[in-house]
XYZ file of C-alpha atoms in Angstrom:
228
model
C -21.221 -20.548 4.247
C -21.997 -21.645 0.396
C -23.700 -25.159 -0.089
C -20.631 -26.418 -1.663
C -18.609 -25.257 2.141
C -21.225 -27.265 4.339
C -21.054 -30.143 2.089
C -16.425 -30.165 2.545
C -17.258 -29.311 6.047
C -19.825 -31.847 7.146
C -18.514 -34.924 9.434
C -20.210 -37.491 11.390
C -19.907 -36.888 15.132
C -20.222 -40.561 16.885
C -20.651 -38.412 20.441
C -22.295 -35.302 21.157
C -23.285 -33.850 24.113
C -26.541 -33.288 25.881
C -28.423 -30.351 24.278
C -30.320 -30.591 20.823
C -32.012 -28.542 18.292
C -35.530 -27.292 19.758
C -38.921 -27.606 17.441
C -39.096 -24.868 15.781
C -35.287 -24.476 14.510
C -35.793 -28.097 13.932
C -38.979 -27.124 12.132
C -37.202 -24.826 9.627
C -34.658 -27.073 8.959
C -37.218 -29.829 8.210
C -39.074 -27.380 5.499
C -35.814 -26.657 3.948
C -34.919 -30.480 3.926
C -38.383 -31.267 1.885
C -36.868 -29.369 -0.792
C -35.101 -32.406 -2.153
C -35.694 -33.612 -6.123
C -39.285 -35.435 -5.445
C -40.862 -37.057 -8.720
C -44.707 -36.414 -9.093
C -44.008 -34.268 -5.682
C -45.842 -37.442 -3.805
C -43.546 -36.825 -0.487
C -43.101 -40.250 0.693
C -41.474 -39.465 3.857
C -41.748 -38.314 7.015
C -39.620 -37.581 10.217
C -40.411 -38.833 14.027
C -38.608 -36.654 16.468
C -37.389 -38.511 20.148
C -36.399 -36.918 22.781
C -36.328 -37.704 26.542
C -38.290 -41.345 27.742
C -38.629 -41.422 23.814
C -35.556 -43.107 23.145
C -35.783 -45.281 26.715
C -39.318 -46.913 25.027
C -36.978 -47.212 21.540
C -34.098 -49.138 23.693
C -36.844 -51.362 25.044
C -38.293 -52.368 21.312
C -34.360 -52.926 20.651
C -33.862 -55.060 23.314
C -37.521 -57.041 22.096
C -36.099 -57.063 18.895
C -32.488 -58.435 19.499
C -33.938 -60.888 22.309
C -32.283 -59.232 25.207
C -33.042 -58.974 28.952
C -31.919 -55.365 29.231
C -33.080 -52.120 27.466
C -30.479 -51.344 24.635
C -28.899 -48.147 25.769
C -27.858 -46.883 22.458
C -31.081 -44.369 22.003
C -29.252 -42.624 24.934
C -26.147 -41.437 22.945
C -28.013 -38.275 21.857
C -30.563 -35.728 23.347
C -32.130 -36.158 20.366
C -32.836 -39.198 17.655
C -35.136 -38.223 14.450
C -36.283 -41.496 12.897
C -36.012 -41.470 9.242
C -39.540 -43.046 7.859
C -40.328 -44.124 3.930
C -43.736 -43.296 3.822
C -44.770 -44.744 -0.057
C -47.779 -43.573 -1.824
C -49.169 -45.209 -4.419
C -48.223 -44.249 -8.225
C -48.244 -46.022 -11.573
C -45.100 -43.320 -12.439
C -42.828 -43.594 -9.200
C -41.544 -47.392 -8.463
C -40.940 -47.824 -4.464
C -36.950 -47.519 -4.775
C -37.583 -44.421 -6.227
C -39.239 -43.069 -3.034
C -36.643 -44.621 -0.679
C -34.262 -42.198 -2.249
C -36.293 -39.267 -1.891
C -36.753 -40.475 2.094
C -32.858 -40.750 2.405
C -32.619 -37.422 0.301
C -34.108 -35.268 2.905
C -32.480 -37.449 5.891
C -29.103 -36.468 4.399
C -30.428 -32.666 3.202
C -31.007 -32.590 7.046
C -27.903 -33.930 8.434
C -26.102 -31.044 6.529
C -28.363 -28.467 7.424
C -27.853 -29.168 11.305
C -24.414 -29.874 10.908
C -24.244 -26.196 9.225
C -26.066 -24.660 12.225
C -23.583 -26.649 14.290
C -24.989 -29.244 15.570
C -23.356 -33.136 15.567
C -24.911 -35.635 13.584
C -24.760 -38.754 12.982
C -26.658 -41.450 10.702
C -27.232 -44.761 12.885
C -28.830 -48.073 11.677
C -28.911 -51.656 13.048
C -29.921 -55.215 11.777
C -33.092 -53.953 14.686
C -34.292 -51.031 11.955
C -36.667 -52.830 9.905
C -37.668 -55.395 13.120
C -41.456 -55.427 13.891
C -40.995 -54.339 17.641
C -39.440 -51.384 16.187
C -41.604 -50.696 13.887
C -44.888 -50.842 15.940
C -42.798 -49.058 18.392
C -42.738 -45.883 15.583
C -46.220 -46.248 14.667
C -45.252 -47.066 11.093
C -47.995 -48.202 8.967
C -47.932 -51.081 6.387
C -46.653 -48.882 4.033
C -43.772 -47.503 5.820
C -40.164 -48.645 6.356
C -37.797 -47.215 8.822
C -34.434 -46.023 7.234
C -32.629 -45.708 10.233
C -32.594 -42.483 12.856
C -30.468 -38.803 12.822
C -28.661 -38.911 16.145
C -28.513 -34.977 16.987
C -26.644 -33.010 19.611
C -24.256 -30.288 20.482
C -20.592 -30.491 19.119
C -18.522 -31.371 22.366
C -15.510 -28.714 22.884
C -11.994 -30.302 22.398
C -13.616 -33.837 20.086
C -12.992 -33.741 16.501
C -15.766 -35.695 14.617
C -15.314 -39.116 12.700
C -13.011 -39.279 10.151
C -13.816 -39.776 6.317
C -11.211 -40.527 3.445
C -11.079 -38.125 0.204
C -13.172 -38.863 -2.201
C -11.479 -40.205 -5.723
C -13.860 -38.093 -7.942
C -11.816 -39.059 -10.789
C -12.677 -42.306 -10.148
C -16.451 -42.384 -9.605
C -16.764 -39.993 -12.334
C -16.821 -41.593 -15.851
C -17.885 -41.684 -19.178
C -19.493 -44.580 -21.279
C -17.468 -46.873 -22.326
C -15.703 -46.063 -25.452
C -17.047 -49.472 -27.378
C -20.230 -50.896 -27.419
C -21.396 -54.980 -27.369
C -21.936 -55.846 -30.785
C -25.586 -56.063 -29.881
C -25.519 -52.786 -29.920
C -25.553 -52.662 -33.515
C -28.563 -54.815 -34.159
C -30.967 -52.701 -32.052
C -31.252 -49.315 -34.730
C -32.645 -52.056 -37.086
C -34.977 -53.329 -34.781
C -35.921 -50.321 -33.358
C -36.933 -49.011 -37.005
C -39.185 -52.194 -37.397
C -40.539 -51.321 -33.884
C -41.562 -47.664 -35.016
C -43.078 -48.602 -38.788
C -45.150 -51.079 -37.009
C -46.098 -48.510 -34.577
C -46.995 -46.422 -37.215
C -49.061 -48.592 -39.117
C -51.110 -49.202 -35.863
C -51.422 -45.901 -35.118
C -52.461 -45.049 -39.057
C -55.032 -47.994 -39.362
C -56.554 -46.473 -35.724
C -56.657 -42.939 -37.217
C -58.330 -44.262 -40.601
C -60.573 -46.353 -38.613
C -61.633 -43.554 -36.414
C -62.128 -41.150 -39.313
C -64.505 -43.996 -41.486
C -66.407 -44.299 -38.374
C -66.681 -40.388 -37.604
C -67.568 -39.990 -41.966
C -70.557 -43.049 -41.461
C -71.985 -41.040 -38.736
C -72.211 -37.822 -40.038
C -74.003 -39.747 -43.510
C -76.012 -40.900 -40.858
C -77.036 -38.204 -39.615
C -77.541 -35.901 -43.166
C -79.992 -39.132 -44.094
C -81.751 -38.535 -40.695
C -82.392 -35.151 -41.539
C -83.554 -35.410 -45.524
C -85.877 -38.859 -44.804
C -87.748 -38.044 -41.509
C -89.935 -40.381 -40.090
């Protein structure tokens, strides 16, 4: 199947059945997920895999989160939940939004990659996702956010997954517009004033530089003819 096949193919399946990806296939799907457009390759994500009383100690945090008496069963839709986690690092070069969409990059990377190996999956979220119960629950640090959790398991025989309408590409797919405010015009000007200014600075700092590197030398040839 061709990238562009898995991408028309993939659908989100709201129930799957009981059996899930093990580590290691998950583990090659992972690698190949990573692979998403990264700036400064800083990797400001990572992935939390649940499975078994995993997702019972995640419906308790829910329940801590929403107020309720009862563990939240919804952890318990899937064999398998993999909890999507922004992990930013510090850079002067990368703003934080930036790294969000690198996290939810490789989240969606993976969804198609399991869907291809044909398993259902399906991105889940709640107002609960960003709650501190939650959170401390995932062993997030300061600098981590929780973007929500893959739910993964087998495709069920006989249930079709959810549906999606066609995308208008026509639509979403434009061009600048074919005028321009009348702003627009002013900024050449003053962009041109911006750059000769510039390059006066960056003239006087050269001239500078080389009067200071010429007195040094002089310096120097004086050291040598007059010695003490």
């Amino acid at each position: 199947m061709s990238a562009l096949d898995a991408v028309r193919a993939r659908q989100s399946w709201s129930k799957v059945g009981d059996t899930a990806p093990g580590r290691e296939e998950l583990l090659a799907l992972v690698a190949a997920a990573g692979r998403v457009a990264d700036h400064s390759s800083l990797r400001p994500w990572r992935l939390i895999e649940l499975r078994g009383a995993d997702r019972e100690a995640l419906g308790a945090a829910i329940a801590q989160a929403q107020g309720d008496d009862s563990p939240s069963t919804k952890p318990l839709r899937a064999p398998l939940l993999i909890a999507v986690v922004a992990s930013y690092q510090p850079s002067e070069k990368v703003p934080r939004w930036e790294q969000e969409a690198v996290a939810s990059g490789v989240a969606h990377v993976l969804s198609l990659l399991l869907d291809e190996a044909g398993w259902g999956v399906i991105w889940r979220t709640g107002h609960y996702t960003r709650s501190h119960p939650v959170a401390a629950m995932h062993g997030l640090a300061d600098d981590e956010e929780l973007l929500g959790w893959l739910y993964v398991g087998d495709k069920p025989p006989g249930k079709s997954p959810g549906r999606r309408k066609a995308v208008d590409a026509r639509r979403l797919l434009t061009r600048l517009p074919s005028t321009q405010p009348a702003v627009a015009a002013a900024e050449p000007a003053e962009n041109e004033k911006k750059a000769e200014a510039n390059a006066e600075k960056k003239s006087a700092k050269k001239a500078k530089k080389k009067a200071k590197k010429a007195a040094k030398k002089a310096k120097k040839k004086a050291a040598k003819e007059n010695p003490a």
